[in-house]
mmCIF file of C-alpha atoms in Angstrom:
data_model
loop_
_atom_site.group_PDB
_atom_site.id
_atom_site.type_symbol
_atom_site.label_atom_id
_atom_site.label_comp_id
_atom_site.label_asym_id
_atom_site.label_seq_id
_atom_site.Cartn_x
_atom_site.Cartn_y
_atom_site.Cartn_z
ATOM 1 C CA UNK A 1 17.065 -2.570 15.764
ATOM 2 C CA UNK A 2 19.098 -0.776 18.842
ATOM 3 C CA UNK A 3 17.267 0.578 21.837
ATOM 4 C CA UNK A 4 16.856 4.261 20.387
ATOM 5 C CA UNK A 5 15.643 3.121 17.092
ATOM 6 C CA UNK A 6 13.237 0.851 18.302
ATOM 7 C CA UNK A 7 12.195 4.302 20.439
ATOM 8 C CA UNK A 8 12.265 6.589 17.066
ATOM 9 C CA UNK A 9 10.312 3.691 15.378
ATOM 10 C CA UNK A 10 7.892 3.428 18.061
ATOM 11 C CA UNK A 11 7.640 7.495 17.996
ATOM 12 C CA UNK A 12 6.744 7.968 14.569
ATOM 13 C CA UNK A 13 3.847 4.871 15.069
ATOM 14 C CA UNK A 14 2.623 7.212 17.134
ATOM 15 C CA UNK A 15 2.871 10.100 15.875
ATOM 16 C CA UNK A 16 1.653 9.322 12.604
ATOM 17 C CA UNK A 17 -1.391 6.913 13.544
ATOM 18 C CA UNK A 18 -3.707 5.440 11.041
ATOM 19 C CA UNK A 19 -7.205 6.586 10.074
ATOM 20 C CA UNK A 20 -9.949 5.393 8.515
ATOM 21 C CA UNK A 21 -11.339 6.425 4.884
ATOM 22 C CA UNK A 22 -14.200 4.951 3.408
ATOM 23 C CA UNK A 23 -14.490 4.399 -0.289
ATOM 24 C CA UNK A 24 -17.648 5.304 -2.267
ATOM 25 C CA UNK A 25 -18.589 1.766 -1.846
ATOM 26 C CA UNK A 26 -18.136 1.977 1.758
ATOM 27 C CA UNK A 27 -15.121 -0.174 2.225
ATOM 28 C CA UNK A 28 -12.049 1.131 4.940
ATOM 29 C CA UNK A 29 -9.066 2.245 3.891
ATOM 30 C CA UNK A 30 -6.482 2.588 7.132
ATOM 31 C CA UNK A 31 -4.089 5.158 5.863
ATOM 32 C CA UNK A 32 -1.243 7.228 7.596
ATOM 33 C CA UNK A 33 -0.680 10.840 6.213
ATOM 34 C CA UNK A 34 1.245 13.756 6.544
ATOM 35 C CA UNK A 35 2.403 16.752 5.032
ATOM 36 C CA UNK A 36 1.973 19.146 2.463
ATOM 37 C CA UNK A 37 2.157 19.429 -1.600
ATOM 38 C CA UNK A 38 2.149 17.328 -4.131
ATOM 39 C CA UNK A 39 1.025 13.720 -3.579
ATOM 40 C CA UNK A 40 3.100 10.465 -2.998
ATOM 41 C CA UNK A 41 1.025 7.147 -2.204
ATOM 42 C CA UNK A 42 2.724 4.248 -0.621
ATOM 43 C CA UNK A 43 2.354 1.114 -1.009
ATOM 44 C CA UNK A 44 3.959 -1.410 1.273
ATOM 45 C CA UNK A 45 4.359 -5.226 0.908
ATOM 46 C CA UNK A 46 2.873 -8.823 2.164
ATOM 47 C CA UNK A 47 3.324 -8.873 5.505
ATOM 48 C CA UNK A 48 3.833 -5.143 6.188
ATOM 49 C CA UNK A 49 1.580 -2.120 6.560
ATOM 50 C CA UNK A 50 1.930 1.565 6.565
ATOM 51 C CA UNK A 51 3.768 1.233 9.307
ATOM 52 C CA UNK A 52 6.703 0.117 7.286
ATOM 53 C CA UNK A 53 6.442 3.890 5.542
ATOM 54 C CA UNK A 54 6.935 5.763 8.863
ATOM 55 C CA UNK A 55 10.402 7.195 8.335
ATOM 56 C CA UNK A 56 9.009 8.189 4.844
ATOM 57 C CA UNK A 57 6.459 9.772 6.083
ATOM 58 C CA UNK A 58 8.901 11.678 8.532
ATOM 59 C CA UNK A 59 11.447 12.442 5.443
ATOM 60 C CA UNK A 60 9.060 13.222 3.013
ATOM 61 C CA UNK A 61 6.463 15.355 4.137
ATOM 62 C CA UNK A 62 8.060 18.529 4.370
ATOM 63 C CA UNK A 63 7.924 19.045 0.643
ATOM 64 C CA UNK A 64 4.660 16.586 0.110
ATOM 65 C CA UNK A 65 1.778 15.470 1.351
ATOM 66 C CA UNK A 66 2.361 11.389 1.977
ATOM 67 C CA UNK A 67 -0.154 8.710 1.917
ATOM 68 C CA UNK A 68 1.018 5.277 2.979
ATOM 69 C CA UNK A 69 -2.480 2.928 2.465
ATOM 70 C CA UNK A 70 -3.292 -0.796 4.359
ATOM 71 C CA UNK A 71 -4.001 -3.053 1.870
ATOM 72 C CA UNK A 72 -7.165 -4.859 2.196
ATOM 73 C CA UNK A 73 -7.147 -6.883 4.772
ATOM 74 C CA UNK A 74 -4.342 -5.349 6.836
ATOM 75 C CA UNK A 75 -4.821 -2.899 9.714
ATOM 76 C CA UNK A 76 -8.046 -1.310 9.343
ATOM 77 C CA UNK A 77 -8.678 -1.756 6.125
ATOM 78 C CA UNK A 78 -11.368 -3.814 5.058
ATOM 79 C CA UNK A 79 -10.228 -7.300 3.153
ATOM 80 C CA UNK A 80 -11.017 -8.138 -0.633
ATOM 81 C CA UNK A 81 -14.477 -10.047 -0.303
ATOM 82 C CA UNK A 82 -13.000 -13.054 -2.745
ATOM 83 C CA UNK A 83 -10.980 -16.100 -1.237
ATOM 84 C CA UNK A 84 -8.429 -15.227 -3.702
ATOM 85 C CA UNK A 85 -8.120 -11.957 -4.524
ATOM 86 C CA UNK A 86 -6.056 -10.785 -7.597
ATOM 87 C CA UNK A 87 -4.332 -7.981 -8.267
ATOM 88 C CA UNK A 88 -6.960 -6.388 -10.251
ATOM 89 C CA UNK A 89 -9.090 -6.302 -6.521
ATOM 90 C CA UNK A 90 -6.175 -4.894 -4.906
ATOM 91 C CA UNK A 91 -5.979 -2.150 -8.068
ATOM 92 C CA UNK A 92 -9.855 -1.694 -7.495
ATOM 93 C CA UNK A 93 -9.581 -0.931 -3.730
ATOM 94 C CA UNK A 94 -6.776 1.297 -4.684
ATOM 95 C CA UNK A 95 -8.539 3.409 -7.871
ATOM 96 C CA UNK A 96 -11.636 3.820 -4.657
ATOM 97 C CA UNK A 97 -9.203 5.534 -2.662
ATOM 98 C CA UNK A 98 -7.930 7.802 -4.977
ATOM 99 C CA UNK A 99 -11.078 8.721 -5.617
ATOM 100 C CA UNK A 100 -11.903 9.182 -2.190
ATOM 101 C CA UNK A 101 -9.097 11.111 -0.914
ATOM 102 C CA UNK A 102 -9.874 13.139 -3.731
ATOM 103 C CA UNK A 103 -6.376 12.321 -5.309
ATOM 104 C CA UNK A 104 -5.254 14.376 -8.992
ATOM 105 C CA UNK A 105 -1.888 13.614 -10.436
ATOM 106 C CA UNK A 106 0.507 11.706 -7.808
ATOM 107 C CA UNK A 107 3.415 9.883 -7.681
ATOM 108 C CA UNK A 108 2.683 5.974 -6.344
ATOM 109 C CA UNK A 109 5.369 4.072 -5.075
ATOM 110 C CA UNK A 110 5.154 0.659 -4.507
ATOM 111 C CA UNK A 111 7.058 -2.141 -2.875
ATOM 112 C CA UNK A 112 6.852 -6.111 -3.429
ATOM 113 C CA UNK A 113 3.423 -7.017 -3.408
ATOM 114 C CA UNK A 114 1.830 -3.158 -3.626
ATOM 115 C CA UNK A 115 4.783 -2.922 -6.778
ATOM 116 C CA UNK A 116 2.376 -5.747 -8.552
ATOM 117 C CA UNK A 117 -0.638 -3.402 -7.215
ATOM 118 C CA UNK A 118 0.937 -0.120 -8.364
ATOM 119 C CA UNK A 119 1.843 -1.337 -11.918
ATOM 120 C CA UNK A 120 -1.789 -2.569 -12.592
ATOM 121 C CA UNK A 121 -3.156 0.409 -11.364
ATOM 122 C CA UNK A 122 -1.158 2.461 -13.777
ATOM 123 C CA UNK A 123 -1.554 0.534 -16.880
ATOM 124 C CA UNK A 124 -5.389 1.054 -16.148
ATOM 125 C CA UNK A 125 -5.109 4.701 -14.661
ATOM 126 C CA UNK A 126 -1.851 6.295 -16.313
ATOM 127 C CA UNK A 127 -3.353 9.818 -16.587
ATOM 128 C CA UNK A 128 -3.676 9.898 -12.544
ATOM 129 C CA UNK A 129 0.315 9.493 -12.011
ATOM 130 C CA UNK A 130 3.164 12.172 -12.118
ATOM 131 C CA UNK A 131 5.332 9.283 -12.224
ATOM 132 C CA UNK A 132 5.922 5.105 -10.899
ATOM 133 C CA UNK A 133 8.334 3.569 -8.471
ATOM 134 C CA UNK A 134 8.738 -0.297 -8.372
ATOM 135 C CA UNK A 135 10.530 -1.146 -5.536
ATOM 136 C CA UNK A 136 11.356 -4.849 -5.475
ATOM 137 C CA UNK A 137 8.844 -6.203 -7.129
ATOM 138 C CA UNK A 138 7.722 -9.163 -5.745
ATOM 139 C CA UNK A 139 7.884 -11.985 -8.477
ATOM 140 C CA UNK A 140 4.793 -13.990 -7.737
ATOM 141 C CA UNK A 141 4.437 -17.866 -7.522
ATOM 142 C CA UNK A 142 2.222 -18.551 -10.931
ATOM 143 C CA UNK A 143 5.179 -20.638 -12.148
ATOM 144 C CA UNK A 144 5.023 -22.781 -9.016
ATOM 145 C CA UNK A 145 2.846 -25.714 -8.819
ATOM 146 C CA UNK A 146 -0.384 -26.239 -6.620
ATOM 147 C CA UNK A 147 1.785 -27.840 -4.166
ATOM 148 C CA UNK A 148 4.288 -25.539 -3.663
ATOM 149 C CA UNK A 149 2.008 -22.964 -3.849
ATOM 150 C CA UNK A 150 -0.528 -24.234 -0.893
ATOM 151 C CA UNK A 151 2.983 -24.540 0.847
ATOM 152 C CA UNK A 152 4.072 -21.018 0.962
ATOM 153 C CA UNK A 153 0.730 -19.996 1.582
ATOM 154 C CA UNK A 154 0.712 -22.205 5.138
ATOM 155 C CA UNK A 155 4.194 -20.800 5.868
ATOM 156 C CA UNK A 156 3.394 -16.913 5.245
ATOM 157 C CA UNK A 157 -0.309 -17.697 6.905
ATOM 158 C CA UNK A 158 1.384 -18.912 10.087
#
């Protein structure tokens, strides 16, 4: 990234700074909104955050209101109380936000990792969408063995 969009990047941070929700459970939700009509929710990768959504935000919010959510255990938001979460706690924290917000019909969008969240959360709540973006969807390691699993675990963790 040059100079000046490291600066617009930087900007944008700024100028659209996470808050804090709390679920009916009482669990955080750090989310970045802006913007007015009907509703797009984000949903960025692993090792990203709403941050990554900032020029999104920017674009898209003078025709719709924009939320762009940290996942559980990133920014503010409080993690999945498993050692492994699934999905299905991801799509959990996810369905408590929407109802928090209070969210109707919306369009989710979700890339890599918050893909796999989005497309669980739509098979179980298809009446809450206007409509589904998968961007990249991240492929998952099921297929890998133990080994190679605990192996890109220890690389991502450090």
């Amino acid at each position: 990234m040059d100079g000046g969009a490291a600066a617009d990047w930087e900007a944008l941070i700024e100028r659209y700074a996470p808050v804090v929700k709390q679920t009916g459970a009482g669990e955080d939700v750090s989310v970045r909104m802006a913007g007015t009509g009907p509703h797009v929710v984000l949903l960025h990768g692993i090792g990203s955050g709403s941050g990554s959504w900032v020029y999104q935000l920017a674009g898209l919010s003078s025709r719709y209101r924009v939320t762009a959510w940290d996942a559980p255990g990133y920014g503010e938001s409080t993690p999945v109380a498993r050692d492994a979460p699934s999905v299905d706690d991801y799509a959990d924290r996810l369905a408590a936000l929407v109802e928090a917000l209070p969210l109707d019909r919306f369009l989710l969008v979700g890339h890599s990792l918050g893909a796999l969240i989005a497309g669980r959360y739509a098979a179980r709540h298809p009446e809450r969408l206007r409509g589904l973006i998968l961007a990249d969807p991240a492929a998952g390691h099921a297929r890998l063995t133990e080994k190679d699993r605990a192996a890109r675990l220890e690389s991502r963790l450090k």
